[in-house]
PDB file of C-alpha atoms in Angstrom:
ATOM      1  CA  MET A   1     -20.868  21.880 -42.553  1.00 47.00           C
ATOM      2  CA  ALA A   2     -21.409  24.887 -43.702  1.00 59.00           C
ATOM      3  CA  LYS A   3     -23.528  27.640 -42.159  1.00 73.00           C
ATOM      4  CA  THR A   4     -24.089  29.531 -44.902  1.00 82.00           C
ATOM      5  CA  LYS A   5     -27.306  28.190 -47.116  1.00 91.00           C
ATOM      6  CA  PRO A   6     -29.772  29.349 -49.609  1.00 92.00           C
ATOM      7  CA  THR A   7     -32.388  31.387 -48.412  1.00 94.00           C
ATOM      8  CA  ASN A   8     -35.811  32.436 -49.905  1.00 95.00           C
ATOM      9  CA  VAL A   9     -34.922  36.204 -49.256  1.00 96.00           C
ATOM     10  CA  PRO A  10     -35.286  38.248 -52.394  1.00 97.00           C
ATOM     11  CA  VAL A  11     -32.382  39.581 -53.434  1.00 97.00           C
ATOM     12  CA  GLU A  12     -33.674  42.610 -54.964  1.00 96.00           C
ATOM     13  CA  GLU A  13     -34.974  43.273 -51.295  1.00 96.00           C
ATOM     14  CA  PHE A  14     -31.680  42.777 -49.574  1.00 97.00           C
ATOM     15  CA  LEU A  15     -29.770  44.775 -52.566  1.00 97.00           C
ATOM     16  CA  LEU A  16     -32.608  47.611 -52.094  1.00 95.00           C
ATOM     17  CA  GLY A  17     -32.006  47.665 -48.526  1.00 95.00           C
ATOM     18  CA  VAL A  18     -28.139  47.977 -48.362  1.00 96.00           C
ATOM     19  CA  VAL A  19     -26.023  51.291 -46.962  1.00 93.00           C
ATOM     20  CA  PRO A  20     -24.274  53.608 -47.864  1.00 93.00           C
ATOM     21  CA  PRO A  21     -26.142  54.215 -51.266  1.00 94.00           C
ATOM     22  CA  LYS A  22     -22.803  53.907 -53.312  1.00 94.00           C
ATOM     23  CA  ARG A  23     -22.612  50.465 -52.095  1.00 95.00           C
ATOM     24  CA  GLN A  24     -26.409  49.662 -52.600  1.00 96.00           C
ATOM     25  CA  SER A  25     -25.341  50.838 -56.537  1.00 97.00           C
ATOM     26  CA  ASP A  26     -22.788  48.872 -57.017  1.00 97.00           C
ATOM     27  CA  GLY A  27     -24.134  45.701 -55.549  1.00 97.00           C
ATOM     28  CA  VAL A  28     -27.576  46.258 -58.174  1.00 97.00           C
ATOM     29  CA  ALA A  29     -24.285  47.043 -61.213  1.00 98.00           C
ATOM     30  CA  LEU A  30     -22.374  43.441 -59.859  1.00 98.00           C
ATOM     31  CA  ALA A  31     -26.154  41.790 -59.446  1.00 98.00           C
ATOM     32  CA  GLU A  32     -26.434  42.583 -63.237  1.00 97.00           C
ATOM     33  CA  ILE A  33     -22.848  41.538 -64.532  1.00 98.00           C
ATOM     34  CA  PHE A  34     -22.546  38.690 -62.483  1.00 98.00           C
ATOM     35  CA  ARG A  35     -26.341  37.074 -63.664  1.00 98.00           C
ATOM     36  CA  GLU A  36     -24.936  38.520 -68.148  1.00 98.00           C
ATOM     37  CA  VAL A  37     -21.771  36.316 -67.173  1.00 98.00           C
ATOM     38  CA  THR A  38     -23.417  33.285 -65.525  1.00 97.00           C
ATOM     39  CA  GLY A  39     -26.849  33.375 -66.911  1.00 97.00           C
ATOM     40  CA  THR A  40     -28.589  32.819 -64.176  1.00 96.00           C
ATOM     41  CA  GLU A  41     -30.685  34.489 -61.637  1.00 96.00           C
ATOM     42  CA  PRO A  42     -29.173  34.828 -57.990  1.00 97.00           C
ATOM     43  CA  VAL A  43     -30.113  33.449 -54.628  1.00 97.00           C
ATOM     44  CA  MET A  44     -29.681  35.040 -51.361  1.00 98.00           C
ATOM     45  CA  TRP A  45     -26.827  32.858 -49.129  1.00 97.00           C
ATOM     46  CA  GLY A  46     -26.949  33.393 -45.802  1.00 95.00           C
ATOM     47  CA  PRO A  47     -28.246  36.981 -45.121  1.00 95.00           C
ATOM     48  CA  THR A  48     -25.491  39.248 -47.008  1.00 95.00           C
ATOM     49  CA  MET A  49     -24.012  36.969 -49.755  1.00 97.00           C
ATOM     50  CA  VAL A  50     -25.639  37.206 -53.369  1.00 98.00           C
ATOM     51  CA  GLY A  51     -24.337  33.715 -55.085  1.00 97.00           C
ATOM     52  CA  TYR A  52     -24.868  32.605 -58.415  1.00 97.00           C
ATOM     53  CA  GLY A  53     -25.033  28.593 -59.070  1.00 95.00           C
ATOM     54  CA  SER A  54     -23.579  26.244 -56.688  1.00 92.00           C
ATOM     55  CA  PHE A  55     -21.455  23.170 -56.230  1.00 86.00           C
ATOM     56  CA  HIS A  56     -20.527  20.719 -53.977  1.00 84.00           C
ATOM     57  CA  TYR A  57     -17.487  20.349 -51.961  1.00 79.00           C
ATOM     58  CA  ALA A  58     -15.710  18.116 -49.428  1.00 78.00           C
ATOM     59  CA  SER A  59     -12.325  18.824 -47.623  1.00 75.00           C
ATOM     60  CA  ALA A  60      -9.658  16.493 -48.535  1.00 77.00           C
ATOM     61  CA  SER A  61      -9.852  14.824 -45.379  1.00 81.00           C
ATOM     62  CA  GLY A  62     -13.780  14.246 -45.634  1.00 76.00           C
ATOM     63  CA  SER A  63     -14.346  16.014 -42.114  1.00 80.00           C
ATOM     64  CA  THR A  64     -15.940  19.250 -44.232  1.00 81.00           C
ATOM     65  CA  GLU A  65     -18.631  19.232 -47.188  1.00 83.00           C
ATOM     66  CA  GLY A  66     -21.078  21.382 -48.008  1.00 86.00           C
ATOM     67  CA  ASP A  67     -22.544  23.300 -51.051  1.00 89.00           C
ATOM     68  CA  TRP A  68     -21.455  26.862 -52.334  1.00 89.00           C
ATOM     69  CA  PRO A  69     -22.423  29.277 -54.390  1.00 94.00           C
ATOM     70  CA  ARG A  70     -19.984  29.185 -57.940  1.00 94.00           C
ATOM     71  CA  VAL A  71     -19.618  32.694 -57.853  1.00 96.00           C
ATOM     72  CA  ALA A  72     -21.220  35.467 -55.204  1.00 97.00           C
ATOM     73  CA  PHE A  73     -20.499  38.454 -53.749  1.00 98.00           C
ATOM     74  CA  SER A  74     -21.714  40.579 -50.441  1.00 97.00           C
ATOM     75  CA  PRO A  75     -21.997  44.330 -50.692  1.00 97.00           C
ATOM     76  CA  ARG A  76     -20.704  44.957 -47.227  1.00 93.00           C
ATOM     77  CA  LYS A  77     -20.497  48.486 -45.546  1.00 89.00           C
ATOM     78  CA  ALA A  78     -16.624  48.902 -45.932  1.00 91.00           C
ATOM     79  CA  GLN A  79     -15.545  47.560 -49.324  1.00 95.00           C
ATOM     80  CA  LEU A  80     -17.406  44.304 -52.034  1.00 97.00           C
ATOM     81  CA  SER A  81     -16.498  41.201 -51.292  1.00 97.00           C
ATOM     82  CA  LEU A  82     -16.376  38.698 -54.475  1.00 98.00           C
ATOM     83  CA  TYR A  83     -16.191  35.341 -54.484  1.00 96.00           C
ATOM     84  CA  GLY A  84     -14.811  32.093 -56.779  1.00 94.00           C
ATOM     85  CA  LEU A  85     -12.140  34.748 -58.240  1.00 96.00           C
ATOM     86  CA  LYS A  86      -8.957  33.468 -57.546  1.00 95.00           C
ATOM     87  CA  ASP A  87      -9.805  30.028 -56.862  1.00 91.00           C
ATOM     88  CA  LEU A  88      -8.237  28.606 -60.183  1.00 93.00           C
ATOM     89  CA  PRO A  89      -4.497  29.050 -61.369  1.00 95.00           C
ATOM     90  CA  GLU A  90      -5.446  31.122 -64.669  1.00 96.00           C
ATOM     91  CA  GLN A  91      -7.323  33.488 -62.273  1.00 96.00           C
ATOM     92  CA  VAL A  92      -4.789  33.861 -59.801  1.00 96.00           C
ATOM     93  CA  SER A  93      -2.511  34.815 -62.852  1.00 97.00           C
ATOM     94  CA  LEU A  94      -5.209  37.211 -64.103  1.00 98.00           C
ATOM     95  CA  LEU A  95      -5.948  38.556 -60.693  1.00 97.00           C
ATOM     96  CA  PRO A  96      -3.153  41.552 -61.142  1.00 97.00           C
ATOM     97  CA  GLN A  97      -4.945  43.263 -64.576  1.00 98.00           C
ATOM     98  CA  LEU A  98      -8.189  43.456 -62.134  1.00 98.00           C
ATOM     99  CA  GLY A  99      -7.433  46.841 -60.928  1.00 98.00           C
ATOM    100  CA  THR A 100      -7.209  47.946 -57.253  1.00 97.00           C
ATOM    101  CA  TYR A 101      -7.690  45.113 -54.553  1.00 98.00           C
ATOM    102  CA  THR A 102      -7.327  43.712 -51.869  1.00 97.00           C
ATOM    103  CA  GLU A 103      -7.420  39.653 -50.967  1.00 96.00           C
ATOM    104  CA  GLY A 104      -9.053  38.112 -48.283  1.00 93.00           C
ATOM    105  CA  VAL A 105      -8.600  34.051 -47.759  1.00 88.00           C
ATOM    106  CA  GLY A 106     -11.187  32.960 -50.313  1.00 87.00           C
ATOM    107  CA  CYS A 107     -11.688  36.277 -51.601  1.00 94.00           C
ATOM    108  CA  VAL A 108     -11.105  39.183 -53.591  1.00 97.00           C
ATOM    109  CA  TYR A 109     -11.785  42.850 -51.705  1.00 98.00           C
ATOM    110  CA  VAL A 110     -12.819  46.013 -53.985  1.00 97.00           C
ATOM    111  CA  LYS A 111     -13.740  49.524 -52.496  1.00 96.00           C
ATOM    112  CA  LYS A 112     -15.756  50.390 -55.663  1.00 94.00           C
ATOM    113  CA  LEU A 113     -16.302  49.107 -58.939  1.00 96.00           C
ATOM    114  CA  GLU A 114     -14.514  52.010 -60.971  1.00 97.00           C
ATOM    115  CA  ASP A 115     -11.682  50.940 -59.209  1.00 96.00           C
ATOM    116  CA  VAL A 116     -11.473  47.626 -61.590  1.00 98.00           C
ATOM    117  CA  ASP A 117     -11.536  47.097 -65.451  1.00 98.00           C
ATOM    118  CA  LEU A 118     -14.876  45.604 -65.543  1.00 98.00           C
ATOM    119  CA  SER A 119     -14.058  43.037 -68.342  1.00 98.00           C
ATOM    120  CA  VAL A 120     -11.410  41.566 -66.432  1.00 98.00           C
ATOM    121  CA  MET A 121     -13.965  40.957 -63.779  1.00 98.00           C
ATOM    122  CA  ARG A 122     -16.511  39.628 -66.216  1.00 98.00           C
ATOM    123  CA  GLN A 123     -13.089  37.084 -67.698  1.00 98.00           C
ATOM    124  CA  LEU A 124     -12.623  35.936 -63.792  1.00 98.00           C
ATOM    125  CA  ILE A 125     -16.436  35.689 -63.359  1.00 98.00           C
ATOM    126  CA  ALA A 126     -16.423  33.415 -66.699  1.00 97.00           C
ATOM    127  CA  MET A 127     -13.759  31.156 -65.563  1.00 96.00           C
ATOM    128  CA  ALA A 128     -15.488  30.346 -62.089  1.00 95.00           C
ATOM    129  CA  TRP A 129     -18.516  29.512 -63.434  1.00 96.00           C
ATOM    130  CA  ASN A 130     -17.083  27.261 -66.291  1.00 93.00           C
ATOM    131  CA  ARG A 131     -15.041  25.434 -64.163  1.00 86.00           C
ATOM    132  CA  THR A 132     -15.044  21.415 -64.302  1.00 72.00           C
ATOM    133  CA  ASP A 133     -13.640  20.680 -60.835  1.00 64.00           C
ATOM    134  CA  GLY A 134     -16.579  21.508 -58.687  1.00 57.00           C
TER     135      GLY A 134
END
């Protein structure tokens, strides 16, 4: 069962508490980009993840299942963590055009928004949002 679940904490309240200031301003900008692309309002997932929509997942073995945001981000102190942008083959092929980033197991890390092509980011978000398998 997933530990990260939706909360009732207002997203704006969370974003206003983000430090340092640059990470806060990037977080506010990301919230607007994700809102524009998805057409939906964000929800806090756990203490630090801003998520949009949700889907139910189950592992192939059936041992793990839960709900997860379709797309999400977290303005962490060291970098911006972007979730859902590398899950599909078409996203993986588009990712090199994003700009300067690194990858984790389930996410893409960006130091600052100026390092990436926002039109490519919007395409990656839209691909995740419109996926039909989750």
